[in-house]
Every structure is written in C-alpha cells, then in structure tokens.
Short mmCIF file of C-alpha atoms in Angstrom, two decimals:
data_model
loop_
_atom_site.label_atom_id
_atom_site.label_comp_id
_atom_site.label_asym_id
_atom_site.label_seq_id
_atom_site.Cartn_x
_atom_site.Cartn_y
_atom_site.Cartn_z
CA MET A 932 168.37 -121.98 -158.13
CA THR A 933 164.81 -122.85 -157.02
CA LYS A 934 163.66 -125.62 -154.85
CA SER A 935 162.60 -127.69 -157.87
CA GLU A 936 166.01 -127.18 -159.50
CA LEU A 937 167.65 -128.22 -156.28
CA ILE A 938 165.50 -131.37 -156.24
CA LEU A 939 166.52 -132.12 -159.84
CA ARG A 940 170.15 -131.69 -159.02
CA ILE A 941 169.96 -133.95 -155.99
CA GLY A 942 168.18 -136.52 -158.18
CA GLU A 943 171.00 -136.34 -160.74
CA LEU A 944 173.54 -137.01 -158.03
CA ASN A 945 171.44 -139.94 -156.68
CA PRO A 946 170.14 -141.72 -159.76
CA HIS A 947 169.04 -144.69 -157.61
CA LEU A 948 166.35 -142.62 -155.84
CA TYR A 949 162.85 -141.96 -157.09
CA HIS A 950 162.16 -138.37 -157.94
CA ARG A 951 159.25 -138.40 -155.53
CA ASP A 952 161.52 -139.51 -152.71
CA VAL A 953 164.11 -136.83 -153.49
CA GLU A 954 161.27 -134.35 -153.30
CA ARG A 955 160.26 -135.68 -149.87
CA ILE A 956 163.84 -135.61 -148.63
CA VAL A 957 164.44 -131.97 -149.63
CA THR A 958 161.03 -130.95 -148.25
CA ALA A 959 161.68 -132.81 -144.99
CA ILE A 960 164.96 -130.92 -144.46
CA PHE A 961 163.44 -127.48 -144.79
CA GLU A 962 160.35 -128.56 -142.90
CA GLU A 963 162.48 -129.74 -139.99
CA ILE A 964 164.34 -126.36 -139.90
CA THR A 965 160.96 -124.56 -140.02
CA ALA A 966 159.51 -126.68 -137.19
CA ALA A 967 162.60 -126.09 -135.06
CA LEU A 968 162.32 -122.31 -135.54
CA ALA A 969 158.62 -122.40 -134.72
CA ARG A 970 159.62 -124.01 -131.40
CA GLN A 971 162.14 -121.20 -131.04
CA ASP A 972 164.99 -123.69 -131.31
CA ARG A 973 168.23 -122.87 -132.98
CA VAL A 974 169.45 -124.78 -136.03
CA GLU A 975 173.24 -125.03 -136.34
CA LEU A 976 174.58 -126.43 -139.53
CA ARG A 977 178.37 -126.48 -139.33
CA GLY A 978 180.03 -125.03 -142.41
CA PHE A 979 176.76 -123.69 -143.73
CA GLY A 980 175.28 -121.43 -141.08
CA ALA A 981 172.88 -121.13 -138.20
CA PHE A 982 169.20 -120.34 -138.15
CA SER A 983 167.68 -118.81 -135.04
CA VAL A 984 164.77 -116.56 -134.10
CA LYS A 985 164.98 -113.11 -132.66
CA GLN A 986 162.44 -111.43 -130.47
CA ARG A 987 161.35 -107.98 -131.60
CA ASP A 988 159.68 -105.73 -129.10
CA ALA A 989 156.39 -104.00 -129.71
CA ARG A 990 156.95 -100.54 -131.18
CA LYS A 991 155.18 -97.59 -132.67
CA GLY A 992 155.41 -97.81 -136.41
CA ARG A 993 154.29 -95.41 -139.01
CA ASN A 994 152.42 -95.91 -142.22
CA PRO A 995 154.91 -94.43 -144.67
CA ARG A 996 152.12 -93.38 -147.04
CA THR A 997 149.80 -91.62 -144.64
CA GLY A 998 152.29 -90.80 -141.87
CA GLU A 999 149.79 -92.28 -139.48
CA THR A 1000 151.17 -93.92 -136.29
CA VAL A 1001 150.32 -97.56 -135.83
CA ALA A 1002 151.14 -99.96 -133.07
CA VAL A 1003 153.35 -102.84 -134.17
CA GLU A 1004 152.99 -105.82 -131.91
CA GLU A 1005 155.94 -107.73 -130.55
CA LYS A 1006 156.98 -110.55 -132.82
CA VAL A 1007 159.50 -113.23 -133.51
CA VAL A 1008 161.51 -113.14 -136.72
CA PRO A 1009 163.69 -115.83 -138.30
CA PHE A 1010 167.37 -115.01 -138.60
CA PHE A 1011 170.29 -116.64 -140.48
CA LYS A 1012 173.96 -116.23 -139.81
CA THR A 1013 176.34 -117.48 -142.53
CA GLY A 1014 178.85 -120.01 -141.34
CA LYS A 1015 182.53 -119.36 -141.52
CA GLU A 1016 183.32 -121.93 -144.23
CA LEU A 1017 180.60 -120.66 -146.58
CA ARG A 1018 181.55 -117.02 -145.89
CA ASP A 1019 185.14 -117.79 -146.81
CA ARG A 1020 184.13 -119.69 -149.91
CA LEU A 1021 181.99 -116.76 -151.07
CA ASN A 1022 185.10 -114.68 -151.02
CA ASN A 1023 187.37 -117.32 -152.62
CA ARG A 1024 189.34 -117.86 -149.50
CA ALA A 1025 189.65 -121.44 -148.41
CA GLU A 1026 190.01 -122.76 -151.92
CA ALA A 1027 190.28 -126.19 -150.40
CA ALA A 1028 187.00 -127.16 -152.05
CA PRO A 1029 184.98 -128.57 -149.19
CA ARG A 1030 183.88 -131.68 -151.04
CA PRO A 1031 183.63 -132.26 -154.75
CA ALA A 1032 179.95 -132.99 -154.89
CA ALA A 1033 180.30 -135.17 -157.91
CA ALA A 1034 180.29 -138.69 -156.56
CA PRO A 1035 178.20 -141.06 -158.70
CA ALA A 1036 177.22 -138.95 -161.67
CA ALA A 1037 180.62 -137.38 -162.37
CA ALA A 1038 179.85 -137.28 -166.07
CA PRO A 1039 177.77 -134.85 -168.01
CA LEU A 1040 176.50 -132.18 -165.72
CA PRO A 1041 177.31 -128.68 -166.78
CA GLY A 1042 176.55 -127.38 -163.35
CA GLN A 1043 173.30 -125.68 -164.29
CA PRO A 1044 170.25 -127.83 -164.55
CA GLY A 1045 168.08 -126.60 -167.37
CA LYS A 1046 164.98 -124.60 -166.55
CA GLU A 1047 162.04 -126.89 -166.29
CA PRO A 1048 158.80 -125.90 -167.83
CA GLY A 1049 156.30 -125.61 -165.05
CA SER A 1050 158.82 -126.08 -162.31
CA GLY A 1051 156.71 -124.07 -159.96
CA GLN A 1052 155.41 -127.17 -158.16
CA MET B 523 161.08 -125.24 -125.44
CA LYS B 524 163.61 -122.59 -125.81
CA GLY B 525 167.31 -123.31 -125.92
CA ASN B 526 167.48 -126.49 -127.88
CA THR B 527 169.87 -126.73 -130.82
CA ILE B 528 169.11 -128.73 -133.91
CA THR B 529 172.02 -130.08 -135.89
CA ARG B 530 172.70 -131.97 -139.09
CA ALA B 531 172.08 -135.22 -137.16
CA HIS B 532 168.48 -134.12 -136.42
CA LEU B 533 167.91 -133.26 -140.06
CA ALA B 534 169.35 -136.66 -141.05
CA GLU B 535 166.92 -138.30 -138.59
CA ALA B 536 164.02 -136.44 -140.15
CA VAL B 537 165.08 -137.69 -143.59
CA TYR B 538 165.46 -141.18 -142.23
CA GLN B 539 161.91 -141.12 -140.84
CA GLU B 540 160.48 -139.75 -144.09
CA VAL B 541 162.01 -142.15 -146.61
CA GLY B 542 163.14 -145.73 -146.18
CA LEU B 543 166.90 -145.11 -146.50
CA SER B 544 169.69 -146.07 -144.15
CA ARG B 545 170.75 -143.60 -141.49
CA ASN B 546 174.03 -143.24 -143.22
CA GLU B 547 172.56 -142.41 -146.55
CA SER B 548 170.10 -140.01 -144.94
CA ALA B 549 173.01 -138.17 -143.36
CA GLU B 550 174.80 -138.06 -146.67
CA LEU B 551 171.74 -136.61 -148.38
CA VAL B 552 171.51 -133.79 -145.86
CA ASP B 553 175.17 -132.97 -146.59
CA THR B 554 174.56 -133.12 -150.34
CA VAL B 555 171.59 -130.78 -150.12
CA LEU B 556 173.46 -128.21 -148.04
CA ASP B 557 176.49 -128.51 -150.33
CA GLU B 558 174.47 -127.98 -153.48
CA VAL B 559 172.85 -124.90 -151.96
CA SER B 560 176.32 -123.62 -150.96
CA ASN B 561 177.76 -124.32 -154.41
CA ALA B 562 175.02 -122.38 -156.10
CA LEU B 563 175.66 -119.45 -153.79
CA VAL B 564 179.38 -119.57 -154.33
CA ARG B 565 178.69 -119.43 -158.06
CA GLY B 566 176.78 -116.23 -157.34
CA GLU B 567 173.32 -117.65 -157.84
CA SER B 568 170.55 -116.93 -155.40
CA VAL B 569 168.66 -119.91 -153.99
CA LYS B 570 164.88 -119.72 -153.55
CA ILE B 571 163.19 -122.35 -151.49
CA SER B 572 159.42 -121.85 -151.76
CA SER B 573 157.61 -121.50 -148.49
CA PHE B 574 160.91 -121.31 -146.69
CA GLY B 575 162.96 -118.35 -147.93
CA SER B 576 165.63 -117.08 -150.28
CA PHE B 577 169.37 -116.95 -149.93
CA LEU B 578 170.78 -113.96 -151.81
CA VAL B 579 174.41 -113.06 -152.49
CA ARG B 580 175.10 -109.33 -152.06
CA MET B 581 178.19 -107.39 -152.95
CA LYS B 582 179.43 -105.01 -150.25
CA GLY B 583 181.61 -102.13 -151.14
CA GLU B 584 184.81 -101.18 -149.44
CA ARG B 585 184.51 -99.15 -146.27
CA ILE B 586 186.60 -97.99 -143.41
CA GLY B 587 186.15 -100.08 -140.32
CA ARG B 588 187.63 -99.70 -136.91
CA ASN B 589 189.22 -102.14 -134.61
CA PRO B 590 186.91 -101.77 -131.62
CA LYS B 591 189.72 -102.71 -129.17
CA THR B 592 192.44 -100.36 -130.43
CA GLY B 593 190.32 -97.72 -132.23
CA GLU B 594 192.61 -98.20 -135.19
CA GLU B 595 191.09 -97.62 -138.61
CA VAL B 596 191.32 -100.52 -140.98
CA PRO B 597 189.98 -100.73 -144.52
CA ILE B 598 187.40 -103.40 -145.05
CA LYS B 599 187.71 -104.86 -148.51
CA PRO B 600 184.77 -105.28 -150.85
CA ARG B 601 183.27 -108.66 -150.23
CA ARG B 602 180.31 -110.91 -150.94
CA VAL B 603 177.91 -111.61 -148.18
CA LEU B 604 174.96 -113.93 -147.91
CA VAL B 605 171.63 -112.67 -146.77
CA PHE B 606 168.62 -114.83 -145.95
CA ARG B 607 165.12 -113.50 -146.49
CA ALA B 608 162.52 -115.63 -144.75
CA SER B 609 159.31 -116.28 -146.68
CA HIS B 610 155.95 -115.23 -145.26
CA VAL B 611 155.11 -118.86 -144.61
CA LEU B 612 158.20 -119.24 -142.40
CA LYS B 613 157.59 -115.92 -140.63
CA ASP B 614 154.02 -116.90 -139.90
CA ARG B 615 154.98 -120.32 -138.62
CA VAL B 616 157.59 -118.82 -136.34
CA ASN B 617 155.04 -116.41 -134.89
CA LYS B 618 152.35 -119.00 -134.52
CA GLY B 619 154.77 -121.19 -132.63
CA ALA B 620 155.47 -118.30 -130.26
CA GLU B 621 151.83 -117.73 -129.63
CA SER B 622 150.75 -121.29 -129.28
CA LYS B 623 149.67 -120.77 -125.69
CA VAL B 624 146.88 -118.51 -126.92
CA PRO B 625 143.69 -120.44 -127.43
CA ASP B 626 142.99 -121.09 -131.05
CA ASN B 627 140.42 -118.57 -132.23
CA GLN B 628 141.06 -118.16 -135.92
CA GLY B 629 139.97 -115.10 -137.75
CA ALA B 630 140.28 -112.62 -134.95
CA ASP B 631 144.05 -112.63 -134.87
CA ARG B 632 144.90 -112.92 -138.51
CA GLN B 633 147.42 -110.42 -139.52
CA SER B 634 150.57 -109.81 -141.52
#
C-alpha cells in the first residue's frame, strides 16, 4: 500500500470528504510525526507503535569497496517500535478485531484498492 | 525540547488545524488512518509513505531463546515482525532538527 492508495482508501471510507482534504489530512498526520521527531520528541500511538529518535555516536566507518577508513559523524536516527496490539495481530493472536473499519461504506470494497495510473503524486 | 511525547490527540489537533472538521471527526480520522495502515500490514502488505518511510512485514524463523532470568532455554516460534525504514527525507529532517543551533550555512554541510 502506498500513500496514494491509503488516501484513496480513507476517501472511500469517508465519502463526504473532498479528495483534496483527505490528502491534506493524511499528509498532516505524517508531517506532524516528522516534525515531532525533528524536535527529538517521542510519538506514542497506542495500539500501533511508538516513534522515537536514537542518538548514534561518531565512529570510524569503512568504505566497503576500498577498505578506506572514514569518519562517520554522530547522528540522530528515527526509530519505530511496534505496539503490542499490532504485534499480536500480525501473529493472529488477539483475534478480537480491534475495530471493523467499515463504518459508512460497508458495501463493495474488496479490501484492495485498484492500482491507480500515475499514483506517484 | 527533548522529552515531550506526542500522542493521537496531538495528531488529531494537527488534522483539526489543517481541515475544517470537528475535533471529534479529526480524532476519528487519525484512528482510521492508523487502522488502515495496520490492516494492510496484518494482511502482509508493506506500506510505503513517500517522504516518510516504509513499514515492512518480515518473517522470522524459529530460534532458541533464553529466559534471561533463569537461563532456561525456550524455543521462540516463527513469527512476523514489523520493521520501519525511515526515508531519506525523514532522516534528514531528524538530523537537521538536531543541528538547528548551528548557524545556517547551506552548502558546506550537505551530506548523506
């Protein structure tokens, strides 16, 4: 599933919203997570998982092709830890389906939105 | 600053600010988005969000683990795990944020 497929799906579930607004909503969510991580904040989404950043010290690396030693500066990397509920669902435990996501458009969705031509946005 | 935690409520607020929906509906949309991502992953699909990152489902084989407290060996069953790979855009933003005290002289410190 790509971002544009996700947007289509959310649009199908919310037929009263303009496509453009659904796009803005989905973008706003990931943008908010990104901004939080850029501030080194933690993002905790119960049932889904938690995003955080980890500090990596400077180290001596090696160019694998030439064997040459290079200095790698210290850096911050994004990190994600899967939440318990999602981890369990991935392994078919907790079959108590968390919420049947079919509220308004319970009708004709075969789960998989068709590939859109030019969905690369 | 460091140490703040962002929750679903903050994401809902961001959606509320972005589009003219009620707070309630904004919160529901955040839930729907996270649910749809989760559902795709549970179906075994990977989820790629451009300029954010990809969520991939990996299969782990069985291995022998050890109860760290008792030293007892226990088999760990094969299982599916989720891995997140941050996109370059996200990695860059996270590092820029960390360096924001450095005066902005573009060009000199462009890397990765």
